[in-house]
Amino acid sequence: MTDEDGNIIKDQVLHIKSIEFDEIDLGGLVYEGVYTPRYPEPWATIQRESGAELPESFKNVTQLGHEGEWKLTFSSPFYMWLLENLY
């Protein structure tokens, strides 16, 4: 949450513990999701200017700090996708 000047006044982290489809826990497949953060400004510009690399996306993460999008891509029929990706 930011104030009217864009200063961060509250922050949070989202931790994905598990994902279920039809009461089936996907287990380790949760790490197949891709997280694409939207870095806040001016923080992102300051980081880049200091030489830090800010990746466009991350795979194998379940803790999301910046606002952004986390996607798990699967196909239909779901059960076929699940069987193909479990092992």
Short mmCIF file of N, CA and C in Angstrom, two decimals:
data_model
loop_
_atom_site.label_atom_id
_atom_site.label_comp_id
_atom_site.label_asym_id
_atom_site.label_seq_id
_atom_site.Cartn_x
_atom_site.Cartn_y
_atom_site.Cartn_z
N MET A 1 0.85 -1.17 0.00
CA MET A 1 0.00 0.00 0.00
C MET A 1 0.89 1.23 0.00
N THR A 2 0.54 2.21 -0.79
CA THR A 2 1.32 3.44 -0.86
C THR A 2 0.44 4.64 -0.51
N ASP A 3 1.10 5.72 -0.11
CA ASP A 3 0.36 6.96 0.14
C ASP A 3 0.25 7.75 -1.15
N GLU A 4 -0.30 8.95 -1.08
CA GLU A 4 -0.52 9.75 -2.30
C GLU A 4 0.77 10.18 -2.99
N ASP A 5 1.91 10.11 -2.26
CA ASP A 5 3.20 10.47 -2.85
C ASP A 5 3.94 9.26 -3.40
N GLY A 6 3.33 8.07 -3.28
CA GLY A 6 3.96 6.85 -3.78
C GLY A 6 4.88 6.16 -2.80
N ASN A 7 4.91 6.63 -1.55
CA ASN A 7 5.74 6.00 -0.54
C ASN A 7 5.05 4.75 0.01
N ILE A 8 5.82 3.69 0.17
CA ILE A 8 5.26 2.44 0.70
C ILE A 8 5.00 2.62 2.19
N ILE A 9 3.75 2.39 2.60
CA ILE A 9 3.41 2.50 4.01
C ILE A 9 3.03 1.15 4.62
N LYS A 10 2.70 0.17 3.79
CA LYS A 10 2.44 -1.20 4.24
C LYS A 10 2.99 -2.14 3.18
N ASP A 11 3.44 -3.30 3.61
CA ASP A 11 3.99 -4.27 2.68
C ASP A 11 3.57 -5.65 3.13
N GLN A 12 3.63 -6.61 2.24
CA GLN A 12 3.25 -7.97 2.58
C GLN A 12 3.93 -8.96 1.64
N VAL A 13 3.93 -10.23 2.05
CA VAL A 13 4.48 -11.32 1.25
C VAL A 13 3.41 -12.39 1.16
N LEU A 14 3.22 -12.91 -0.03
CA LEU A 14 2.29 -14.01 -0.25
C LEU A 14 3.10 -15.29 -0.38
N HIS A 15 2.76 -16.31 0.41
CA HIS A 15 3.44 -17.60 0.35
C HIS A 15 2.45 -18.65 -0.12
N ILE A 16 2.72 -19.26 -1.26
CA ILE A 16 1.85 -20.32 -1.79
C ILE A 16 2.29 -21.63 -1.15
N LYS A 17 1.44 -22.19 -0.30
CA LYS A 17 1.78 -23.43 0.40
C LYS A 17 1.41 -24.65 -0.42
N SER A 18 0.27 -24.60 -1.08
CA SER A 18 -0.15 -25.73 -1.91
C SER A 18 -1.25 -25.28 -2.85
N ILE A 19 -1.45 -26.06 -3.89
CA ILE A 19 -2.53 -25.81 -4.84
C ILE A 19 -3.24 -27.14 -5.06
N GLU A 20 -4.55 -27.09 -5.05
CA GLU A 20 -5.35 -28.29 -5.28
C GLU A 20 -6.30 -28.09 -6.45
N PHE A 21 -6.48 -29.14 -7.24
CA PHE A 21 -7.50 -29.21 -8.28
C PHE A 21 -8.35 -30.43 -7.94
N ASP A 22 -9.64 -30.25 -7.84
CA ASP A 22 -10.54 -31.37 -7.54
C ASP A 22 -10.03 -32.18 -6.35
N GLU A 23 -9.59 -31.48 -5.31
CA GLU A 23 -9.08 -32.10 -4.07
C GLU A 23 -7.81 -32.92 -4.28
N ILE A 24 -7.09 -32.68 -5.37
CA ILE A 24 -5.81 -33.33 -5.64
C ILE A 24 -4.72 -32.29 -5.44
N ASP A 25 -3.86 -32.52 -4.46
CA ASP A 25 -2.75 -31.60 -4.20
C ASP A 25 -1.70 -31.77 -5.31
N LEU A 26 -1.32 -30.67 -5.93
CA LEU A 26 -0.35 -30.72 -7.02
C LEU A 26 1.08 -30.95 -6.54
N GLY A 27 1.31 -30.86 -5.25
CA GLY A 27 2.63 -31.13 -4.70
C GLY A 27 3.70 -30.25 -5.33
N GLY A 28 4.77 -30.87 -5.79
CA GLY A 28 5.91 -30.15 -6.36
C GLY A 28 5.61 -29.41 -7.65
N LEU A 29 4.48 -29.70 -8.28
CA LEU A 29 4.14 -28.98 -9.52
C LEU A 29 3.89 -27.50 -9.27
N VAL A 30 3.69 -27.12 -8.02
CA VAL A 30 3.50 -25.71 -7.69
C VAL A 30 4.75 -24.91 -8.10
N TYR A 31 5.91 -25.57 -8.14
CA TYR A 31 7.15 -24.89 -8.53
C TYR A 31 7.27 -24.68 -10.03
N GLU A 32 6.34 -25.18 -10.80
CA GLU A 32 6.32 -24.95 -12.24
C GLU A 32 5.70 -23.59 -12.58
N GLY A 33 5.10 -22.95 -11.60
CA GLY A 33 4.51 -21.63 -11.83
C GLY A 33 5.59 -20.59 -12.12
N VAL A 34 5.21 -19.56 -12.84
CA VAL A 34 6.14 -18.47 -13.19
C VAL A 34 5.61 -17.17 -12.57
N TYR A 35 6.46 -16.53 -11.81
CA TYR A 35 6.12 -15.28 -11.13
C TYR A 35 6.77 -14.12 -11.89
N THR A 36 5.94 -13.16 -12.31
CA THR A 36 6.40 -11.97 -13.01
C THR A 36 6.08 -10.76 -12.14
N PRO A 37 7.08 -10.25 -11.41
CA PRO A 37 6.82 -9.11 -10.53
C PRO A 37 6.69 -7.79 -11.29
N ARG A 38 5.96 -6.87 -10.71
CA ARG A 38 5.90 -5.49 -11.20
C ARG A 38 6.64 -4.66 -10.15
N TYR A 39 7.89 -4.36 -10.46
CA TYR A 39 8.73 -3.65 -9.50
C TYR A 39 8.25 -2.21 -9.34
N PRO A 40 8.20 -1.72 -8.10
CA PRO A 40 7.74 -0.34 -7.87
C PRO A 40 8.80 0.67 -8.25
N GLU A 41 8.34 1.80 -8.71
CA GLU A 41 9.23 2.93 -9.00
C GLU A 41 9.10 3.92 -7.85
N PRO A 42 10.13 4.62 -7.52
CA PRO A 42 11.43 4.72 -8.17
C PRO A 42 12.43 3.63 -7.74
N TRP A 43 11.99 2.72 -6.87
CA TRP A 43 12.88 1.67 -6.34
C TRP A 43 13.57 0.92 -7.46
N ALA A 44 12.83 0.48 -8.48
CA ALA A 44 13.40 -0.33 -9.55
C ALA A 44 14.50 0.43 -10.30
N THR A 45 14.25 1.69 -10.59
CA THR A 45 15.24 2.50 -11.30
C THR A 45 16.50 2.67 -10.46
N ILE A 46 16.33 2.91 -9.18
CA ILE A 46 17.49 3.07 -8.28
C ILE A 46 18.29 1.78 -8.24
N GLN A 47 17.62 0.65 -8.18
CA GLN A 47 18.32 -0.64 -8.14
C GLN A 47 19.10 -0.88 -9.43
N ARG A 48 18.47 -0.61 -10.56
CA ARG A 48 19.15 -0.81 -11.85
C ARG A 48 20.36 0.11 -11.99
N GLU A 49 20.21 1.37 -11.55
CA GLU A 49 21.31 2.33 -11.64
C GLU A 49 22.48 1.93 -10.75
N SER A 50 22.19 1.19 -9.68
CA SER A 50 23.28 0.76 -8.79
C SER A 50 23.90 -0.56 -9.25
N GLY A 51 23.42 -1.08 -10.40
CA GLY A 51 24.01 -2.28 -10.97
C GLY A 51 23.27 -3.57 -10.69
N ALA A 52 22.19 -3.49 -9.97
CA ALA A 52 21.41 -4.70 -9.66
C ALA A 52 20.62 -5.14 -10.88
N GLU A 53 20.56 -6.44 -11.08
CA GLU A 53 19.75 -6.99 -12.16
C GLU A 53 18.39 -7.40 -11.60
N LEU A 54 17.33 -6.91 -12.18
CA LEU A 54 15.98 -7.25 -11.76
C LEU A 54 15.36 -8.17 -12.80
N PRO A 55 15.32 -9.47 -12.53
CA PRO A 55 14.78 -10.41 -13.51
C PRO A 55 13.34 -10.10 -13.88
N GLU A 56 12.99 -10.37 -15.13
CA GLU A 56 11.61 -10.17 -15.57
C GLU A 56 10.66 -11.18 -14.97
N SER A 57 11.16 -12.41 -14.74
CA SER A 57 10.30 -13.43 -14.15
C SER A 57 11.14 -14.44 -13.38
N PHE A 58 10.47 -15.21 -12.53
CA PHE A 58 11.10 -16.23 -11.71
C PHE A 58 10.31 -17.52 -11.83
N LYS A 59 11.03 -18.64 -11.83
CA LYS A 59 10.39 -19.94 -11.76
C LYS A 59 10.87 -20.59 -10.47
N ASN A 60 10.14 -21.56 -9.96
CA ASN A 60 10.51 -22.26 -8.72
C ASN A 60 10.41 -21.38 -7.48
N VAL A 61 9.48 -20.45 -7.47
CA VAL A 61 9.27 -19.62 -6.29
C VAL A 61 7.84 -19.75 -5.81
N THR A 62 7.69 -19.72 -4.49
CA THR A 62 6.35 -19.74 -3.90
C THR A 62 6.17 -18.59 -2.92
N GLN A 63 7.17 -17.72 -2.81
CA GLN A 63 7.04 -16.52 -1.99
C GLN A 63 7.07 -15.31 -2.90
N LEU A 64 5.99 -14.56 -2.90
CA LEU A 64 5.84 -13.43 -3.81
C LEU A 64 5.82 -12.15 -2.98
N GLY A 65 6.78 -11.27 -3.24
CA GLY A 65 6.89 -10.05 -2.46
C GLY A 65 6.35 -8.83 -3.17
N HIS A 66 6.76 -8.63 -4.40
CA HIS A 66 6.27 -7.47 -5.16
C HIS A 66 4.92 -7.80 -5.76
N GLU A 67 4.15 -6.76 -6.04
CA GLU A 67 2.93 -6.99 -6.81
C GLU A 67 3.34 -7.64 -8.11
N GLY A 68 2.46 -8.42 -8.67
CA GLY A 68 2.80 -9.07 -9.93
C GLY A 68 1.82 -10.16 -10.26
N GLU A 69 2.28 -11.09 -11.06
CA GLU A 69 1.42 -12.15 -11.56
C GLU A 69 2.15 -13.48 -11.42
N TRP A 70 1.45 -14.48 -10.89
CA TRP A 70 1.98 -15.83 -10.78
C TRP A 70 1.08 -16.72 -11.62
N LYS A 71 1.65 -17.45 -12.57
CA LYS A 71 0.85 -18.29 -13.47
C LYS A 71 1.36 -19.72 -13.46
N LEU A 72 0.41 -20.64 -13.42
CA LEU A 72 0.70 -22.05 -13.60
C LEU A 72 -0.03 -22.48 -14.85
N THR A 73 0.72 -22.88 -15.85
CA THR A 73 0.13 -23.26 -17.12
C THR A 73 -0.14 -24.75 -17.13
N PHE A 74 -1.36 -25.12 -17.47
CA PHE A 74 -1.72 -26.53 -17.59
C PHE A 74 -2.64 -26.68 -18.78
N SER A 75 -2.86 -27.91 -19.19
CA SER A 75 -3.71 -28.14 -20.35
C SER A 75 -4.91 -28.99 -19.99
N SER A 76 -5.83 -29.04 -20.89
CA SER A 76 -7.04 -29.82 -20.71
C SER A 76 -7.04 -30.94 -21.75
N PRO A 77 -7.39 -32.12 -21.39
CA PRO A 77 -7.99 -32.52 -20.12
C PRO A 77 -6.94 -32.51 -18.99
N PHE A 78 -7.37 -31.98 -17.85
CA PHE A 78 -6.47 -31.77 -16.72
C PHE A 78 -5.82 -33.06 -16.25
N TYR A 79 -6.57 -34.14 -16.16
CA TYR A 79 -6.02 -35.38 -15.62
C TYR A 79 -4.90 -35.94 -16.50
N MET A 80 -4.99 -35.75 -17.79
CA MET A 80 -3.92 -36.18 -18.68
C MET A 80 -2.66 -35.32 -18.42
N TRP A 81 -2.86 -34.00 -18.30
CA TRP A 81 -1.74 -33.11 -18.00
C TRP A 81 -1.08 -33.51 -16.67
N LEU A 82 -1.91 -33.80 -15.67
CA LEU A 82 -1.40 -34.18 -14.37
C LEU A 82 -0.55 -35.44 -14.46
N LEU A 83 -1.05 -36.46 -15.15
CA LEU A 83 -0.31 -37.70 -15.29
C LEU A 83 1.00 -37.50 -16.04
N GLU A 84 1.00 -36.65 -17.05
CA GLU A 84 2.20 -36.39 -17.84
C GLU A 84 3.25 -35.60 -17.06
N ASN A 85 2.81 -34.82 -16.06
CA ASN A 85 3.72 -33.93 -15.36
C ASN A 85 4.08 -34.36 -13.94
N LEU A 86 3.46 -35.38 -13.43
CA LEU A 86 3.77 -35.82 -12.07
C LEU A 86 5.17 -36.40 -11.95
N TYR A 87 5.62 -37.09 -12.96
CA TYR A 87 6.92 -37.78 -12.86
C TYR A 87 7.83 -37.38 -14.00
#
